[in-house]
Short mmCIF file of C-alpha atoms and ligand atoms in Angstrom, two decimals:
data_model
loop_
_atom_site.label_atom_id
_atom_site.label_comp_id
_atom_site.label_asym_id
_atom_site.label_seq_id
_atom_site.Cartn_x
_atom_site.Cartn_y
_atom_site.Cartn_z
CA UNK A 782 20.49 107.49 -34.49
CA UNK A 783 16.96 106.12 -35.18
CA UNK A 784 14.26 108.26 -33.71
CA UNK A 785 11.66 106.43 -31.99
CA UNK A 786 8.05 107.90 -32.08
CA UNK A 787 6.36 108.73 -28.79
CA UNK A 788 2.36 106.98 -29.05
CA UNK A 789 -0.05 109.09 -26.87
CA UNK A 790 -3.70 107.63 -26.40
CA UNK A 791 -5.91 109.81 -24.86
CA UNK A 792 -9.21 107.90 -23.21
CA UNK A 793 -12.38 109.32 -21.82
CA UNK A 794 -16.02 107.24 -21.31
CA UNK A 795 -17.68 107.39 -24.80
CA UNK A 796 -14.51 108.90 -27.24
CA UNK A 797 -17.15 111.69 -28.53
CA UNK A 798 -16.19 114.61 -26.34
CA UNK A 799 -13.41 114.64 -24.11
CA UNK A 800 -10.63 112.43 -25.92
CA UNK A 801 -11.71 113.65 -29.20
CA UNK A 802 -10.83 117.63 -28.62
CA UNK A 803 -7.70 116.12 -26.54
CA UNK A 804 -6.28 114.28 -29.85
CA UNK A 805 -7.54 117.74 -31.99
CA UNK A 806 -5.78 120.55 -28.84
CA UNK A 807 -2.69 118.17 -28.70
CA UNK A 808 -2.28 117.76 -32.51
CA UNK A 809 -2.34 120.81 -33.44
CA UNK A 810 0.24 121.83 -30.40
CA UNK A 811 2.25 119.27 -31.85
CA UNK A 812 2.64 120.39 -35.19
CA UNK A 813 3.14 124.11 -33.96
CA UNK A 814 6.27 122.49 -31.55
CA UNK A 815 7.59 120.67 -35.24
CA UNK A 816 7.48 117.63 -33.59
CA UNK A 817 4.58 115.64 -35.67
CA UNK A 818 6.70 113.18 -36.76
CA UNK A 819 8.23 112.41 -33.53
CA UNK A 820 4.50 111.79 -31.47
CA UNK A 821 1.42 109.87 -32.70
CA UNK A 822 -1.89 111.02 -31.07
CA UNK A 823 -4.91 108.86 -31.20
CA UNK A 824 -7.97 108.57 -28.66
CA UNK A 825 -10.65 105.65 -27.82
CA UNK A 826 -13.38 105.42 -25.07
CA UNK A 827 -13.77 103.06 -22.38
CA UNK A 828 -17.30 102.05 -23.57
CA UNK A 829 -18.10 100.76 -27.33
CA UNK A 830 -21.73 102.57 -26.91
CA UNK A 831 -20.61 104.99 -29.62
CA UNK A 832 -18.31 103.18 -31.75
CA UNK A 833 -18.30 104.10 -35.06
CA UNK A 834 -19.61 107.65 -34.47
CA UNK A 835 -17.93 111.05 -35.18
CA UNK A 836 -17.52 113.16 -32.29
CA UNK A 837 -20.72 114.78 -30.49
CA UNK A 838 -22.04 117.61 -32.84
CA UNK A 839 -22.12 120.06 -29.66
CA UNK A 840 -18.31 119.19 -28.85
CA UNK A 841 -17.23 120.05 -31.96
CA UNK A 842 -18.65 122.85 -32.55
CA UNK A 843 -17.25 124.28 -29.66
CA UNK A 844 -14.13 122.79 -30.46
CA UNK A 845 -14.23 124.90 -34.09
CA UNK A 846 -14.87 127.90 -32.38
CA UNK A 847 -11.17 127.59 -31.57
CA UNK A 848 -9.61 126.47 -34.46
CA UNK A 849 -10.25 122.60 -33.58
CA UNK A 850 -11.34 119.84 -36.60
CA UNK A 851 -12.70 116.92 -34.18
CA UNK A 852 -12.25 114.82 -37.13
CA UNK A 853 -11.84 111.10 -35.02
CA UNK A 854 -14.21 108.21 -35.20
CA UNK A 855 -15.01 106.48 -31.92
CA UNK A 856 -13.88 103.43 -30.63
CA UNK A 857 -13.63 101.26 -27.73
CA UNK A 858 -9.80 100.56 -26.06
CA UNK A 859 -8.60 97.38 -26.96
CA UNK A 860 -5.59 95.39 -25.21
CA UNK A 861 -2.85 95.93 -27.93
CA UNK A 862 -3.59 99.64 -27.50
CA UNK A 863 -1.61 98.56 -24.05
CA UNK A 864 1.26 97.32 -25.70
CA UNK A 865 1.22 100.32 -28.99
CA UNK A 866 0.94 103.37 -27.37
CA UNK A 867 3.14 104.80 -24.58
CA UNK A 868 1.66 106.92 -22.26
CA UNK A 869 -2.66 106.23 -22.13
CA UNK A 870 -3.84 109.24 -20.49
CA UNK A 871 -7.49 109.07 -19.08
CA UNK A 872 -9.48 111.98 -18.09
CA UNK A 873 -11.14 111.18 -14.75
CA UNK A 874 -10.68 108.69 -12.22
CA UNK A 875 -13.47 106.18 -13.19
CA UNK A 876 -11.72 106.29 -16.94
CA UNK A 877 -8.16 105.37 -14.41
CA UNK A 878 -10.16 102.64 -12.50
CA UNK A 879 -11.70 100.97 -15.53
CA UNK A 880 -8.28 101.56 -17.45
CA UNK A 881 -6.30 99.69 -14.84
CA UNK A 882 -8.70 97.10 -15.08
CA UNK A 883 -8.48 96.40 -18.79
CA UNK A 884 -4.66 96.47 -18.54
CA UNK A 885 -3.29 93.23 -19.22
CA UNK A 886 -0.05 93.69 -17.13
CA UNK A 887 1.95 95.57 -14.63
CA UNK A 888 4.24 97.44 -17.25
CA UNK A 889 0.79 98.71 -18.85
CA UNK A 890 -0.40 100.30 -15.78
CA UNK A 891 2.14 102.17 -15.00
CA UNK A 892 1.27 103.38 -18.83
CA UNK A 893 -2.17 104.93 -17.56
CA UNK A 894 -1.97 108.76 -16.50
CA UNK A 895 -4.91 111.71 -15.59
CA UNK A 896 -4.90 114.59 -18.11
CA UNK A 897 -4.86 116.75 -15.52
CA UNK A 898 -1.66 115.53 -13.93
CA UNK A 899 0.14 117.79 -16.51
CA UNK A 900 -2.12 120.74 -15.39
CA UNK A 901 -0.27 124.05 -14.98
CA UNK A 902 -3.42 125.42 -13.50
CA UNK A 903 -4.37 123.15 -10.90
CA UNK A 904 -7.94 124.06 -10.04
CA UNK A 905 -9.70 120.91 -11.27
CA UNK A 906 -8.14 117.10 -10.54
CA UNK A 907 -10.02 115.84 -13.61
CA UNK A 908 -11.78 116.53 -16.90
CA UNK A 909 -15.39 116.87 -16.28
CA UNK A 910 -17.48 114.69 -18.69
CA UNK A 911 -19.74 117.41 -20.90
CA UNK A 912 -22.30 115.11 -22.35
CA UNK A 913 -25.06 115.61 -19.64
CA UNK A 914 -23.88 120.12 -19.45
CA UNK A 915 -24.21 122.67 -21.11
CA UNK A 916 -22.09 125.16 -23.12
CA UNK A 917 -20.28 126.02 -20.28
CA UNK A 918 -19.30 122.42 -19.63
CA UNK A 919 -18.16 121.91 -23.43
CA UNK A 920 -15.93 125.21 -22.92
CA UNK A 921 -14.57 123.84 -19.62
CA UNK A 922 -13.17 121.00 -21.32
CA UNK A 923 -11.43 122.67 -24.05
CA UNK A 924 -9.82 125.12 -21.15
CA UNK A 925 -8.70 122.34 -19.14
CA UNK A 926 -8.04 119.93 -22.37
CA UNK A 927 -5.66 123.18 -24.00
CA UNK A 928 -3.51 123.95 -20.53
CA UNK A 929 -3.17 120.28 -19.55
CA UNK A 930 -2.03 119.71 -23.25
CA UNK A 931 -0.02 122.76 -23.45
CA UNK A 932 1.82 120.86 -19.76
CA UNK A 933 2.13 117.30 -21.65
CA UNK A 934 3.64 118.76 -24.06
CA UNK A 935 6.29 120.53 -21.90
CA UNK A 936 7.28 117.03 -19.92
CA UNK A 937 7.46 115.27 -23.42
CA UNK A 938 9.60 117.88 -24.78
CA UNK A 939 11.68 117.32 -21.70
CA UNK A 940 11.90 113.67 -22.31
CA UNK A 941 12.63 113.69 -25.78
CA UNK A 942 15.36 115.92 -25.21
CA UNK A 943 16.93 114.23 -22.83
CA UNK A 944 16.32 110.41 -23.79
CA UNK A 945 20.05 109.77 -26.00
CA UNK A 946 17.70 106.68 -27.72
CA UNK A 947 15.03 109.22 -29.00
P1 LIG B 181 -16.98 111.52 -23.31
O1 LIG B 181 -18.48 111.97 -23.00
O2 LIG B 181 -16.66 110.37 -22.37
O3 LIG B 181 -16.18 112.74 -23.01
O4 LIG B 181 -16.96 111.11 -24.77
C1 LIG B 181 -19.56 111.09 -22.96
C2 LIG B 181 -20.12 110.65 -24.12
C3 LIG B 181 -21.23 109.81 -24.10
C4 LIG B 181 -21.73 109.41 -22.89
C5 LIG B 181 -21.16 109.82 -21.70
C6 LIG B 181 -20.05 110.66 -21.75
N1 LIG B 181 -22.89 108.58 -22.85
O5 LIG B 181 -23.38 108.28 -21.75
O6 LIG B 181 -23.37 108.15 -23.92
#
């Protein structure tokens, strides 16, 4: 039986902070679970302002402090990322809002998902955006970005398993 891969994009404002160190958390959980060759991670930003840049030095060296290589260039969403990847997973509800509005159809919405939907520890309903904090807001992120993972990875586990086509 062919085993189809399972595309994850993960999309924040600028792709320097938050969607960077939730493609580098969700990677590596990945690989741990054995399953890199059954998901693809990538991220992208709703805005190009930072295309072309590696993530924010400050991000990732909080992110190393944990193990994490934020090793992703930015870029902007683009509308076949709509039709390549399967689940786009945003991390606060102005990155839902503007991806619902870049979605060029119905089955693509229902694509778009919060990180912190997979939560386990429900204290915060999104990912706060770091750029404007400081350490405390970098280190907030990777807490949220690791359980929310850690719960993403759980429900695609789940659906792998029980989807007789994957
Ligand atoms: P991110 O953080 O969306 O988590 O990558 C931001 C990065 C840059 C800006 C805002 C948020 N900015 O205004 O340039």
């Amino acid at each position: 039986m062919k085993e189809e891969k399972v595309r994850l994009l993960f999309v924040c404002l600028g792709n320097i902070c938050r969607s960077p160190s939730a493609e580098a958390v969700m990677k590596r959980l990945v690989k741990d679970a054995g399953l890199g060759d059954r998901i693809e991670i990538d991220s992208a930003g709703i805005a190009g302002y930072h295309e072309g840049d590696r993530a924010d030095s400050r991000m990732r060296a909080h992110a190393a402090r944990r193990g994490y290589v934020l090793d992703s260039i930015s870029r902007p969403v683009c509308t076949e990322d709509f039709f390549d990847f399967d689940l786009i997973i945003g991390m606060d509800h102005r990155n839902i809002d503007d991806l619902k509005r870049k979605a060029p159809d119905l089955e693509s919405v229902e694509k778009i998902h919060q990180m912190t939907e997979y939560s386990r520890n429900k204290l915060y309903d999104h990912v706060p955006d770091p750029y404007y904090s400081g350490a405390e807001g970098f280190e907030l992120v990777l807490d949220l970005l690791e359980d929310a993972c850690a719960g993403l990875l759980e429900f695609m586990n789940l659906s792998l398993s029980s989807n007789p086509d994957n």
